C-alpha cells in the first residue's frame, strides 16, 4: 500500500498540475470573452513537444532540468494530499522548505548553460522574486510552527481538524492574510509574472527550450503550481481527510489565483520586491509577534 | 475539426498533436502585424484551435511570415527558421512573399520567398483578413493530415540549393550550414 | 523679423515663404554651414531630417536641411512653430560635401543614409558604413538613373527556383 502511494502521488500531482494549466487557459479565455482552448490543450502540447527533437546546450542544460523536475516530484511525496501522504511523517516542513529551492535552482543551472541573455535576466528575476517571497513565507511558517508547536505538516493538518482552519483561528489570522498576499508570487501568476514575461524577455529562462526540454519544463511548471496551491491548502485551509475535498479546496485557491492573474498587469521586478518586502512581510511579522505573545 | 475523435488520437497521437498544437512565431515584417493581433485576441481567438504565439523559435512549430521580406529581414527569417525544431511549418501571409506584390520592382525586397526557405502554404491577399488566416490554418491541417506539409523535409533534401540561393542574394552567410552540403569536399 | 536678419546677414540667399509656418531658404553650397550655425544660435536647434533630391536634368543633387525650434518658447518673438527648409545644390558627379555633425549630432544617421542611397560623400563623417542596405549597388539606388526594374530582373530574377515548376 505504501509503495503504491509512493508511485501514485507524484503521478497524481502531475495530472492535477497539467489539468490546472489547461483549466487556467480556459478560464482566462472565458474571462477575456474568448472561447478558449480545450482543457486538454497542455496535454496536446506535451505530446507534440515530446515527439520533437531540439537542440541541447550541454550537459548541465539536461541535468539541471532533470534535477528541477526531480526536486519538484520529491516535494509531492512530503505534501499530504488528503490522506495520501507517503513520506510526510519524515522531515515535515523543514524538508519541504529546503526542497522548494531545488526547482528554481535546477532551472537556473539549466538555463544558465543555454547562455542566452534573456535566460540570464529571467533567472536573476526568478531568484530575486524567490528572495522576495521567502522572507514573508518563512515568517508565516515560523508563526505556524510556534502556534502548533510542531514542524510536521501532517500534525499541523490534523491539529487544524480540531481547532478549525488556521487562517480563521485567532492568533494566526495575520499570518494567513500575509500568506494570501504572497500566494500569487509563489505561484508566479500575473502581477508577479516577471520571470516568464514573454513580451519583455522572450519567456525568460525558457527561451532556449524546445521540444522535449520544453515538455519537461512545462511539467515542472505544472508541479510548481500544484505544490504552491497544495501547500497553502495544507497550511492555512486545514487540509482535508478526503482527497476529493482536498482537491475541491485546491480548485478554490486555484480560481482565486487565476482571477488575480486575469485582471492584473505585470509588475516590474523592483516593484514586486518592494511590495513583497513591505506589506506581506510587515503583516507576517506582526502575525509572528502576535502568536508569540498570545501563545505563551 | 476532428480534435474530439478519440479513435484518431489512439491511431496517431503525434500527428494529431502536431495538428492541434501549433505554436506560432510571427515574423511581422510589414502590414501583417495589423492582422495578427485581432486574430489572436478576443475577436477571432486563435487559441481555440490550439494556436498560441510564443516568444522564441525554439518553442514554435509554425512560422508565419506576415508581409514583405526585405533583404535584412530575410537574413533573420532564415536564422529563425533554422532554429525551429522539426517538424516545422511555414505559412506566408499576403501577396508580397508570393511574387513581390506591390514591391515587385523594389531594389531591396525579395520577390519569391519559396526560393530561399520552403513555404508550406501561402495566404494571398493584400492583406488577408483574419478569417483568411483561419482558412489557411484549416488547409494546413489537411496538409499535415495527408503528410503534404513537408517543407522541412524538402529543406533537408534540397539544402544545398536553398543555401546557394541564400548566399547568392545575401552574400556570405555568417553562420555554418545546418545540414551537410552536397558536392563539397 | 528672422527674414530681415537673414537677408542682412547673408548675401545671395533666397528666401521664400509660401506657407504661413514654412520658411524656404536657398543658398549656394559654401554658405550652408554659416546659415546653420546662425539658425542654431537663433534657437532653431532641432534638426528634423536631412533629405536629398536628385535633379537629374540639372545634373545636381539638392540637400535639404529641415530645422525647427523644439519649443516655440525657445525662440523669442516667434508666435508659432516655424519650420525652416534650408536647401543647397551640389554637383551630381562625384558629390562631396562637409558634414554637419559638429553643429547637429543628430545628423549622423541621416548623412549615412544619404551616403548610402545617393552616394554623397560627407567629409569628416566618422563612419560612413552601410546603414540599411545589405548588398552593394553600382549606382546608389535612390538616384534617378537607377533602373529598379532592370535591377530586379537581373538580381532577383536570376535566382533559380529550388523545387522546379511542377510543385504541387
Coordinates of C-alpha atoms in Angstrom, one line a residue:
Chain A
X1 CA 0.0 0.0 0.0
X2 CA 2.8 2.3 0.9
X3 CA 4.7 1.6 -2.3
X4 CA 1.6 2.2 -4.4
X5 CA 1.2 5.6 -2.7
X6 CA 4.8 6.4 -3.3
X7 CA 4.4 5.8 -7.0
X8 CA 0.9 7.2 -7.2
X9 CA 1.2 10.5 -5.5
X10 CA 3.8 12.2 -7.9
X11 CA 1.7 11.0 -10.9
X12 CA -1.4 12.4 -9.3
X13 CA 0.4 15.7 -8.7
X14 CA 1.5 15.8 -12.4
X15 CA -2.0 15.0 -13.5
X16 CA -3.6 17.7 -11.4
X17 CA -0.9 20.2 -12.3
X18 CA -1.4 19.7 -16.0
X19 CA -5.1 19.8 -15.5
X20 CA -4.7 23.1 -13.7
X21 CA -2.6 24.5 -16.6
X22 CA -5.3 23.6 -19.1
X23 CA -8.1 24.9 -16.8
X24 CA -6.1 28.1 -16.3
X25 CA -6.0 28.8 -20.1
X26 CA -9.7 28.0 -20.4
X27 CA -10.7 30.2 -17.5
X28 CA -8.5 33.0 -18.7
X29 CA -10.1 32.8 -22.1
X30 CA -13.6 32.9 -20.7
X31 CA -12.7 35.9 -18.6
X32 CA -11.5 37.6 -21.7
X33 CA -14.7 36.7 -23.5
X34 CA -13.0 34.2 -25.7
X35 CA -13.9 30.6 -26.4
X36 CA -10.6 29.3 -25.3
X37 CA -8.7 26.1 -26.0
X38 CA -9.9 22.7 -24.7
X39 CA -8.8 21.8 -21.2
X40 CA -6.6 19.1 -22.6
X41 CA -4.6 21.6 -24.6
X42 CA -1.4 21.3 -22.4
X43 CA -1.5 17.6 -22.8
X44 CA -1.7 18.0 -26.6
X45 CA 1.2 20.4 -26.4
X46 CA 3.3 18.0 -24.3
X47 CA 2.6 15.1 -26.7
X48 CA 3.7 17.4 -29.6
X49 CA 6.8 18.6 -27.7
X50 CA 7.9 15.1 -26.7
X51 CA 7.7 14.0 -30.3
X52 CA 10.1 16.7 -31.5
X53 CA 13.8 16.9 -31.5
X54 CA 15.5 20.0 -30.2
X55 CA 19.0 21.3 -29.6
X56 CA 20.6 20.7 -26.3
X57 CA 23.1 23.2 -24.9
X58 CA 25.3 21.0 -22.9
X59 CA 25.3 18.5 -20.0
X60 CA 24.3 21.0 -17.4
X61 CA 21.4 22.0 -19.6
X62 CA 20.0 18.5 -19.4
X63 CA 21.0 17.7 -15.8
X64 CA 19.6 21.0 -14.4
X65 CA 16.3 20.4 -16.0
X66 CA 16.0 16.8 -14.7
X67 CA 17.1 18.0 -11.2
X68 CA 14.5 20.7 -11.2
X69 CA 11.8 18.2 -12.2
X70 CA 13.0 15.6 -9.7
X71 CA 13.1 18.1 -6.9
X72 CA 9.6 19.1 -7.6
X73 CA 8.5 15.5 -7.8
X74 CA 10.1 14.7 -4.4
X75 CA 8.2 17.5 -2.7
X76 CA 4.9 16.0 -3.7
X77 CA 5.8 12.9 -1.6
X78 CA 6.1 15.1 1.5
X79 CA 2.9 17.0 0.9
X80 CA -0.3 15.4 2.2
X81 CA -3.0 15.1 -0.4
X82 CA -5.9 14.3 1.7
X83 CA -4.9 11.1 3.4
X84 CA -2.4 10.3 0.7
X85 CA 0.9 11.3 2.3
X86 CA 3.5 8.7 1.7
X87 CA 6.5 10.4 3.3
X88 CA 5.1 13.2 5.4
X89 CA 6.0 11.5 8.7
X90 CA 9.6 12.0 8.0
X91 CA 11.0 15.5 7.8
X92 CA 8.0 17.7 7.6
X93 CA 8.1 21.4 7.0
X94 CA 11.9 21.8 7.1
X95 CA 12.4 19.3 4.3
X96 CA 9.8 21.0 2.2
X97 CA 11.4 24.4 2.7
X98 CA 14.7 23.0 1.6
X99 CA 13.4 21.1 -1.4
X100 CA 11.4 24.0 -2.6
X101 CA 14.6 25.7 -3.6
X102 CA 15.7 22.8 -5.8
X103 CA 13.2 23.6 -8.5
X104 CA 14.3 27.2 -9.2
X105 CA 18.0 26.2 -8.7
X106 CA 17.8 23.4 -11.3
X107 CA 16.2 25.7 -13.8
X108 CA 18.9 28.3 -13.0
X109 CA 21.7 25.8 -13.7
X110 CA 19.9 24.5 -16.8
X111 CA 19.1 27.8 -18.5
X112 CA 22.4 29.4 -17.4
X113 CA 24.0 26.8 -19.6
X114 CA 22.0 27.9 -22.6
X115 CA 23.9 31.2 -22.5
X116 CA 21.1 33.4 -23.7
X117 CA 21.0 36.9 -22.2
X118 CA 17.2 36.7 -21.9
X119 CA 17.6 33.5 -19.8
X120 CA 20.1 35.1 -17.6
X121 CA 17.7 38.0 -17.0
X122 CA 14.8 35.7 -16.3
X123 CA 16.8 33.6 -13.9
X124 CA 18.1 36.6 -12.0
X125 CA 14.5 37.8 -11.7
X126 CA 13.3 34.3 -10.6
X127 CA 15.9 34.2 -7.8
X128 CA 15.1 37.8 -6.8
X129 CA 11.5 37.0 -6.7
X130 CA 12.2 33.9 -4.6
X131 CA 14.2 36.1 -2.2
X132 CA 11.2 38.5 -2.1
X133 CA 8.6 35.9 -1.1
X134 CA 10.8 33.7 1.0
X135 CA 11.0 36.3 3.8
X136 CA 7.3 36.6 4.5
X137 CA 6.8 32.9 3.8
X138 CA 9.4 32.0 6.4
X139 CA 7.8 34.3 8.9
X140 CA 4.4 32.7 8.2
X141 CA 5.8 29.2 8.6
X142 CA 7.6 30.2 11.8
X143 CA 4.3 31.6 13.2
X144 CA 2.6 28.3 12.3
X145 CA 5.3 26.2 13.9
X146 CA 5.2 28.3 17.0
X147 CA 1.4 28.2 17.3
X148 CA 1.1 24.4 16.7
X149 CA 4.4 23.6 18.5
X150 CA 5.4 21.2 15.7
X151 CA 7.3 21.0 12.5
X152 CA 5.4 18.1 11.0
X153 CA 3.0 19.1 8.3
X154 CA 0.7 16.1 9.0
X155 CA 0.4 17.2 12.6
X156 CA -0.4 20.8 11.5
X157 CA -3.2 19.4 9.3
X158 CA -4.6 17.1 12.0
X159 CA -4.4 19.8 14.6
X160 CA -6.4 22.1 12.4
X161 CA -9.1 19.5 12.3
X162 CA -9.8 20.2 16.0
X163 CA -9.2 24.0 16.0
X164 CA -10.6 24.9 12.6
X165 CA -8.7 26.4 9.6
X166 CA -5.7 28.1 10.9
X167 CA -6.4 31.1 8.6
X168 CA -9.6 31.8 10.6
X169 CA -8.3 31.0 14.1
X170 CA -7.4 34.0 16.2
X171 CA -3.6 34.2 16.5
X172 CA -2.9 33.0 13.0
X173 CA -5.2 35.4 11.2
X174 CA -2.5 37.9 10.3
X175 CA -0.2 35.1 9.0
X176 CA -3.0 33.8 6.9
X177 CA -3.5 37.2 5.3
X178 CA 0.2 37.6 4.7
X179 CA 0.3 34.1 3.0
X180 CA -2.7 35.0 0.9
X181 CA -0.9 38.2 -0.2
X182 CA 2.3 36.4 -1.3
X183 CA 0.4 33.5 -2.9
X184 CA 0.4 35.0 -6.4
X185 CA 4.1 35.5 -6.2
X186 CA 4.7 31.9 -5.1
X187 CA 2.5 30.6 -8.0
X188 CA 4.2 33.0 -10.4
X189 CA 0.9 34.4 -11.8
X190 CA 0.4 37.7 -13.4
X191 CA 1.2 40.6 -11.1
X192 CA 4.4 38.7 -10.4
X193 CA 4.8 37.0 -13.7
X194 CA 8.2 38.7 -14.1
X195 CA 10.1 35.5 -14.7
X196 CA 8.4 34.2 -17.8
X197 CA 7.4 37.6 -19.3
X198 CA 7.1 36.6 -23.0
X199 CA 6.7 40.2 -24.2
X200 CA 9.7 41.6 -22.4
X201 CA 12.4 38.9 -22.2
X202 CA 11.1 36.2 -24.6
X203 CA 9.7 33.9 -21.9
X204 CA 12.8 34.3 -19.8
X205 CA 14.5 31.0 -18.6
X206 CA 12.6 29.0 -21.2
X207 CA 13.9 31.0 -24.1
X208 CA 16.2 28.2 -25.4
X209 CA 14.0 25.3 -24.5
X210 CA 12.3 23.4 -27.3
X211 CA 10.9 20.0 -28.0
X212 CA 11.2 17.6 -25.1
X213 CA 13.1 20.1 -22.9
X214 CA 10.1 22.4 -23.1
X215 CA 7.8 19.5 -22.3
X216 CA 9.8 18.8 -19.1
X217 CA 9.9 22.5 -18.2
X218 CA 6.1 22.6 -18.7
X219 CA 5.7 19.6 -16.4
X220 CA 7.9 21.3 -13.8
X221 CA 5.8 24.4 -14.1
X222 CA 2.7 22.3 -13.5
X223 CA 4.2 20.7 -10.5
X224 CA 5.3 24.1 -9.1
X225 CA 1.7 25.2 -9.5
X226 CA 0.4 22.1 -7.7
X227 CA 2.9 22.5 -4.9
X228 CA 2.1 26.1 -4.3
X229 CA -1.6 25.6 -4.0
X230 CA -1.3 22.3 -2.1
X231 CA 1.0 23.9 0.5
X232 CA -1.4 26.7 1.0
X233 CA -4.4 24.4 1.5
X234 CA -2.5 22.2 3.9
X235 CA -1.1 25.0 6.0
X236 CA -3.9 27.5 6.0
X237 CA -7.2 25.9 4.9
X238 CA -6.9 22.8 7.1
X239 CA -6.0 20.2 4.5
X240 CA -8.6 17.5 4.3
X241 CA -9.1 13.9 5.3
X242 CA -10.7 13.1 1.9
X243 CA -8.7 13.6 -1.3
X244 CA -11.8 14.8 -3.1
X245 CA -12.5 17.6 -0.5
X246 CA -8.8 18.5 -0.7
X247 CA -9.0 18.7 -4.5
X248 CA -12.0 21.0 -4.2
X249 CA -10.2 23.3 -1.8
X250 CA -7.3 23.4 -4.2
X251 CA -9.7 24.3 -7.0
X252 CA -11.0 27.3 -5.0
X253 CA -7.5 28.5 -4.3
X254 CA -6.6 28.0 -8.0
X255 CA -9.6 30.0 -9.1
X256 CA -8.5 32.8 -6.8
X257 CA -5.1 32.8 -8.3
X258 CA -6.4 32.8 -11.8
X259 CA -8.8 35.7 -11.2
X260 CA -5.9 37.7 -9.9
X261 CA -3.9 36.7 -12.9
X262 CA -6.6 37.7 -15.3
X263 CA -7.2 41.2 -14.1
X264 CA -3.8 42.5 -13.1
X265 CA -1.0 43.8 -15.3
X266 CA 2.6 42.7 -14.7
X267 CA 4.7 44.5 -12.1
X268 CA 8.3 45.3 -12.7
X269 CA 10.7 43.3 -10.6
X270 CA 11.7 46.2 -8.3
X271 CA 8.0 47.0 -7.7
X272 CA 7.4 43.3 -6.9
X273 CA 10.2 43.1 -4.4
X274 CA 9.1 46.4 -2.8
X275 CA 5.6 45.1 -2.4
X276 CA 6.7 41.7 -1.1
X277 CA 9.1 43.1 1.5
X278 CA 6.7 45.8 2.6
X279 CA 3.1 44.8 3.3
X280 CA 3.2 40.9 3.4
X281 CA 6.4 41.0 5.4
X282 CA 5.1 43.5 7.9
X283 CA 1.8 41.6 8.3
X284 CA 3.6 38.3 8.7
X285 CA 6.0 39.8 11.3
X286 CA 3.1 41.2 13.2
X287 CA 1.4 37.8 13.0
X288 CA 4.6 36.1 14.4
X289 CA 4.7 38.6 17.3
X290 CA 1.0 38.0 17.9
X291 CA 1.5 34.3 18.0
X292 CA 4.5 34.6 20.4
X293 CA 2.6 36.9 22.7
X294 CA -0.6 35.1 22.9
X295 CA 0.9 31.6 22.8
X296 CA 2.9 31.8 25.9
Chain B
X1 CA -12.2 19.7 -36.9
X2 CA -11.5 16.1 -35.7
X3 CA -9.9 17.1 -32.4
X4 CA -12.5 15.3 -30.4
X5 CA -12.4 12.0 -32.3
X6 CA -10.7 9.7 -29.8
X7 CA -10.1 7.0 -32.4
X8 CA -7.8 9.2 -34.4
X9 CA -5.9 10.1 -31.2
X10 CA -5.2 6.5 -30.5
X11 CA -4.2 5.7 -34.1
X12 CA -1.7 8.5 -34.5
X13 CA -1.3 10.8 -31.4
X14 CA 1.8 12.5 -32.8
X15 CA 0.2 13.7 -36.0
X16 CA -2.9 14.8 -34.1
X17 CA -0.8 16.7 -31.6
X18 CA 1.1 18.4 -34.4
X19 CA -2.2 19.5 -35.9
X20 CA -3.8 20.9 -32.8
X21 CA -0.8 22.4 -31.0
X22 CA 0.6 24.9 -33.5
X23 CA 2.8 27.3 -31.5
X24 CA 3.4 30.2 -33.8
X25 CA 6.3 32.5 -34.1
X26 CA 5.2 35.5 -36.1
X27 CA 7.6 37.4 -38.2
X28 CA 5.8 40.7 -38.5
X29 CA 7.8 42.5 -41.2
X30 CA 5.1 44.6 -42.8
X31 CA 1.4 45.3 -42.7
X32 CA 0.8 41.7 -41.5
X33 CA 1.3 42.9 -38.0
X34 CA -2.0 44.7 -38.2
X35 CA -3.9 41.5 -39.0
X36 CA -2.2 39.3 -36.3
X37 CA -3.5 40.9 -33.1
X38 CA -7.2 40.6 -33.9
X39 CA -6.7 37.0 -34.9
X40 CA -5.1 36.1 -31.6
X41 CA -7.2 38.2 -29.3
X42 CA -10.8 38.1 -28.3
X43 CA -12.4 38.9 -31.6
X44 CA -11.2 35.9 -33.5
X45 CA -9.4 33.9 -30.8
X46 CA -6.9 31.7 -32.4
X47 CA -6.3 29.9 -29.1
X48 CA -9.4 27.8 -29.5
X49 CA -7.6 26.0 -32.3
X50 CA -4.5 25.5 -30.1
X51 CA -2.7 28.3 -31.8
X52 CA -0.8 30.5 -29.5
X53 CA 2.0 32.9 -30.2
X54 CA 5.3 32.1 -28.5
X55 CA 8.3 34.3 -28.0
X56 CA 11.1 32.2 -29.3
X57 CA 11.6 30.0 -32.4
X58 CA 12.8 27.1 -30.2
X59 CA 9.3 26.6 -28.8
X60 CA 7.5 27.1 -32.1
X61 CA 6.2 24.7 -34.8
X62 CA 4.6 27.2 -37.2
X63 CA 6.3 30.2 -38.7
X64 CA 4.0 32.9 -40.1
X65 CA 5.8 35.5 -42.3
X66 CA 3.4 38.4 -42.4
X67 CA 4.3 40.9 -45.1
X68 CA 7.1 41.8 -47.4
X69 CA 10.5 40.5 -46.9
X70 CA 13.4 42.8 -47.3
X71 CA 17.0 41.5 -47.6
X72 CA 17.8 42.3 -44.0
X73 CA 14.7 40.5 -42.7
X74 CA 15.4 37.6 -45.0
X75 CA 18.6 37.0 -43.0
X76 CA 16.7 36.9 -39.7
X77 CA 14.0 34.8 -41.3
X78 CA 16.5 32.1 -42.3
X79 CA 18.1 32.1 -38.9
X80 CA 14.7 31.9 -37.2
X81 CA 13.6 29.1 -39.5
X82 CA 16.7 27.1 -38.9
X83 CA 16.4 27.4 -35.1
X84 CA 12.9 25.9 -35.0
X85 CA 12.8 22.2 -34.1
X86 CA 11.4 19.8 -36.7
X87 CA 8.7 19.3 -37.8
X88 CA 8.1 22.9 -38.6
X89 CA 5.6 24.5 -41.0
X90 CA 5.8 27.8 -42.7
X91 CA 2.9 29.9 -43.9
X92 CA 3.3 33.2 -45.6
X93 CA 0.8 35.9 -45.4
X94 CA -0.1 38.4 -48.1
X95 CA 0.9 38.7 -51.7
X96 CA 4.3 40.2 -51.1
X97 CA 6.1 36.9 -50.2
X98 CA 4.4 35.2 -53.2
X99 CA 5.6 37.4 -56.0
X100 CA 6.7 40.7 -54.6
X101 CA 3.2 42.2 -54.5
X102 CA 3.3 46.0 -54.6
X103 CA 7.1 45.8 -54.2
X104 CA 7.5 44.0 -57.5
X105 CA 10.2 46.4 -58.6
X106 CA 11.8 47.3 -55.3
X107 CA 15.5 47.0 -55.2
X108 CA 15.7 45.7 -51.7
X109 CA 12.7 43.3 -51.3
X110 CA 12.9 39.7 -52.3
X111 CA 10.1 38.6 -54.7
X112 CA 9.7 34.8 -54.2
X113 CA 10.1 33.7 -50.6
X114 CA 9.9 30.0 -51.5
X115 CA 13.2 30.3 -53.3
X116 CA 15.0 30.9 -50.0
X117 CA 13.1 28.8 -47.5
X118 CA 10.4 26.2 -48.1
X119 CA 6.9 27.5 -47.7
X120 CA 4.1 25.1 -46.9
X121 CA 1.2 27.4 -47.6
X122 CA 0.6 30.9 -48.9
X123 CA -2.3 33.0 -48.0
X124 CA -3.0 35.5 -50.7
X125 CA -4.4 39.0 -50.2
X126 CA -3.2 42.4 -49.5
X127 CA -3.6 42.0 -46.5
X128 CA -5.7 38.8 -45.9
X129 CA -8.3 39.3 -43.3
X130 CA -8.1 37.2 -40.1
X131 CA -10.7 34.8 -41.5
X132 CA -8.3 34.0 -44.3
X133 CA -5.7 33.2 -41.7
X134 CA -8.0 30.6 -40.2
X135 CA -8.9 29.2 -43.6
X136 CA -5.2 28.9 -44.2
X137 CA -4.8 27.1 -40.9
X138 CA -7.5 24.6 -41.7
X139 CA -5.8 24.0 -45.1
X140 CA -2.6 23.4 -43.2
X141 CA -4.4 20.8 -41.0
X142 CA -5.4 19.0 -44.2
X143 CA -1.9 19.1 -45.4
X144 CA -0.5 17.8 -42.2
X145 CA -3.1 15.0 -42.3
X146 CA -2.0 13.9 -45.7
X147 CA 1.7 14.3 -44.9
X148 CA 1.9 17.0 -47.6
X149 CA 3.2 19.8 -45.3
X150 CA 6.7 18.5 -45.8
X151 CA 8.6 21.8 -46.1
X152 CA 11.2 20.8 -43.5
X153 CA 11.9 17.6 -45.3
X154 CA 12.3 19.5 -48.6
X155 CA 14.6 21.9 -46.8
X156 CA 16.7 19.0 -45.6
X157 CA 16.9 17.3 -49.0
X158 CA 17.4 20.4 -51.1
X159 CA 19.5 22.2 -48.6
X160 CA 22.5 22.9 -50.9
X161 CA 20.2 24.5 -53.4
X162 CA 18.5 26.7 -50.7
X163 CA 21.8 27.6 -49.2
X164 CA 23.2 28.5 -52.7
X165 CA 20.2 30.8 -53.3
X166 CA 20.5 32.4 -49.9
X167 CA 24.2 33.1 -50.5
X168 CA 23.5 34.4 -54.0
X169 CA 21.3 37.1 -52.7
X170 CA 22.8 37.8 -49.2
X171 CA 26.5 37.3 -49.9
X172 CA 28.4 35.2 -47.5
X173 CA 26.3 33.9 -44.6
X174 CA 28.0 34.2 -41.2
X175 CA 26.5 31.0 -39.7
X176 CA 27.6 27.4 -40.6
X177 CA 25.3 25.3 -42.7
X178 CA 22.5 23.5 -40.9
X179 CA 22.9 20.3 -42.9
X180 CA 25.9 19.0 -44.8
X181 CA 26.1 20.5 -48.3
X182 CA 26.4 18.0 -51.2
X183 CA 29.2 18.4 -53.7
X184 CA 31.6 19.9 -51.3
X185 CA 34.9 18.4 -50.3
Chain C
X1 CA 11.9 89.5 -38.4
X2 CA 14.0 86.5 -39.0
X3 CA 13.7 87.1 -42.7
X4 CA 15.2 90.6 -42.5
X5 CA 18.0 89.4 -40.3
X6 CA 18.8 86.6 -42.7
X7 CA 18.7 89.0 -45.6
X8 CA 21.0 91.5 -44.0
X9 CA 23.5 88.9 -42.7
X10 CA 23.9 86.7 -45.8
X11 CA 24.4 87.6 -49.4
X12 CA 23.0 85.6 -52.2
X13 CA 20.3 83.9 -50.0
X14 CA 16.9 83.4 -51.5
X15 CA 14.0 83.4 -49.0
X16 CA 10.5 82.3 -49.8
X17 CA 7.6 81.9 -47.5
X18 CA 4.8 80.1 -49.4
X19 CA 3.0 78.8 -46.3
X20 CA 2.4 80.5 -43.1
X21 CA 4.8 78.5 -41.0
X22 CA 7.3 77.3 -43.5
X23 CA 10.3 79.3 -44.5
X24 CA 12.3 78.2 -47.5
X25 CA 15.9 79.3 -47.8
X26 CA 18.2 78.6 -50.7
X27 CA 21.9 79.3 -50.7
X28 CA 25.0 78.3 -52.5
X29 CA 26.9 75.4 -51.1
X30 CA 29.6 77.4 -49.4
X31 CA 27.2 79.3 -47.1
X32 CA 25.3 76.4 -45.6
X33 CA 27.3 75.9 -42.5
X34 CA 27.2 79.6 -41.6
X35 CA 23.5 79.7 -42.1
X36 CA 23.1 76.5 -40.0
X37 CA 25.1 77.9 -37.1
X38 CA 23.3 81.2 -37.4
X39 CA 20.0 79.5 -37.2
X40 CA 21.1 77.3 -34.3
X41 CA 22.2 80.3 -32.3
X42 CA 18.8 81.9 -33.0
X43 CA 17.1 78.9 -31.3
X44 CA 16.3 76.7 -34.2
X45 CA 18.3 73.9 -32.7
X46 CA 16.3 70.9 -33.7
X47 CA 17.3 69.1 -36.9
X48 CA 14.3 67.1 -38.1
X49 CA 15.9 65.4 -41.1
X50 CA 18.4 65.9 -43.8
X51 CA 16.9 64.9 -47.2
X52 CA 18.2 64.7 -50.6
X53 CA 16.6 65.2 -54.1
X54 CA 18.1 64.1 -57.3
X55 CA 17.6 66.7 -60.1
X56 CA 18.9 64.6 -62.9
X57 CA 18.2 67.2 -65.6
X58 CA 20.1 69.9 -63.9
X59 CA 22.9 67.3 -63.0
X60 CA 22.6 68.4 -59.4
X61 CA 21.7 66.9 -56.1
X62 CA 19.8 69.0 -53.6
X63 CA 20.4 68.7 -49.9
X64 CA 17.5 69.8 -47.7
X65 CA 18.0 70.5 -44.0
X66 CA 14.8 70.8 -42.1
X67 CA 15.0 72.7 -38.9
X68 CA 12.7 74.0 -36.3
X69 CA 12.7 75.2 -32.7
X70 CA 12.0 72.3 -30.4
X71 CA 9.5 74.5 -28.5
X72 CA 8.3 77.8 -29.8
X73 CA 9.1 79.4 -26.5
X74 CA 12.8 78.7 -27.3
X75 CA 12.8 81.5 -29.9
X76 CA 11.9 84.9 -28.5
X77 CA 9.4 86.7 -30.7
X78 CA 8.1 83.7 -32.5
X79 CA 4.4 83.3 -32.4
X80 CA 4.0 79.9 -33.9
X81 CA 6.0 76.8 -34.8
X82 CA 8.2 77.7 -37.8
X83 CA 9.8 75.0 -40.0
X84 CA 12.8 76.1 -41.9
X85 CA 13.8 74.3 -45.1
X86 CA 17.4 75.0 -45.9
X87 CA 18.3 74.0 -49.4
X88 CA 21.5 73.8 -51.3
X89 CA 22.6 72.2 -54.5
X90 CA 25.8 70.3 -55.2
X91 CA 27.2 68.7 -58.3
X92 CA 25.9 65.3 -59.2
X93 CA 29.1 63.7 -60.4
X94 CA 31.3 62.6 -57.6
X95 CA 29.3 64.6 -55.0
X96 CA 31.2 65.7 -51.9
X97 CA 30.0 67.8 -49.0
X98 CA 31.1 68.6 -45.5
X99 CA 29.4 67.0 -42.5
X100 CA 27.2 69.0 -40.1
X101 CA 27.7 66.7 -37.2
X102 CA 29.7 69.3 -35.4
X103 CA 26.6 71.5 -35.3
X104 CA 23.9 68.8 -35.1
X105 CA 25.0 65.4 -33.7
X106 CA 21.6 64.1 -34.9
X107 CA 22.8 64.5 -38.5
X108 CA 24.9 61.3 -38.3
X109 CA 22.3 58.7 -39.4
X110 CA 20.8 61.0 -42.0
X111 CA 24.1 61.6 -43.6
X112 CA 24.9 57.9 -43.5
X113 CA 21.6 57.2 -45.2
X114 CA 22.2 59.8 -47.9
X115 CA 25.6 58.5 -48.5
X116 CA 24.1 55.0 -48.9
X117 CA 21.1 56.0 -51.0
X118 CA 22.6 58.9 -53.1
X119 CA 26.3 58.4 -52.9
X120 CA 27.1 61.8 -51.4
X121 CA 30.4 61.7 -49.6
X122 CA 30.3 63.7 -46.4
X123 CA 33.8 64.7 -45.5
X124 CA 34.6 64.5 -41.8
X125 CA 31.8 62.0 -41.1
X126 CA 33.2 59.4 -38.6
X127 CA 31.7 56.3 -40.1
X128 CA 30.1 56.2 -43.5
X129 CA 29.4 52.4 -43.2
X130 CA 26.3 50.8 -44.6
X131 CA 23.2 51.5 -42.6
X132 CA 20.2 50.0 -44.3
X133 CA 21.3 48.1 -47.4
X134 CA 22.6 44.6 -47.5
X135 CA 24.0 44.5 -51.0
X136 CA 26.4 46.6 -52.9
X137 CA 24.9 48.7 -55.7
X138 CA 26.8 50.1 -58.7
X139 CA 24.6 53.2 -58.8
X140 CA 23.1 54.2 -55.4
X141 CA 19.5 53.1 -55.5
X142 CA 17.7 56.3 -54.9
X143 CA 19.3 58.1 -57.8
X144 CA 17.0 58.7 -60.8
X145 CA 19.2 56.8 -63.2
X146 CA 18.9 53.6 -61.1
X147 CA 16.7 51.3 -63.1
X148 CA 14.9 49.3 -60.4
X149 CA 13.0 47.0 -62.8
X150 CA 16.2 46.1 -64.6
X151 CA 18.0 45.5 -61.3
X152 CA 15.2 43.3 -60.0
X153 CA 15.2 41.3 -63.2
X154 CA 18.9 40.9 -63.1
X155 CA 19.3 40.0 -59.4
X156 CA 16.1 38.5 -58.1
X157 CA 15.0 37.1 -61.4
X158 CA 18.2 35.2 -61.8
X159 CA 17.7 33.2 -58.5
X160 CA 16.7 29.7 -59.6
X161 CA 13.6 28.0 -58.2
X162 CA 14.5 25.2 -55.9
X163 CA 11.7 22.8 -56.3
X164 CA 11.0 23.2 -60.1
X165 CA 7.8 24.3 -61.7
X166 CA 5.7 21.1 -61.1
X167 CA 5.4 21.6 -57.4
X168 CA 2.0 20.6 -56.2

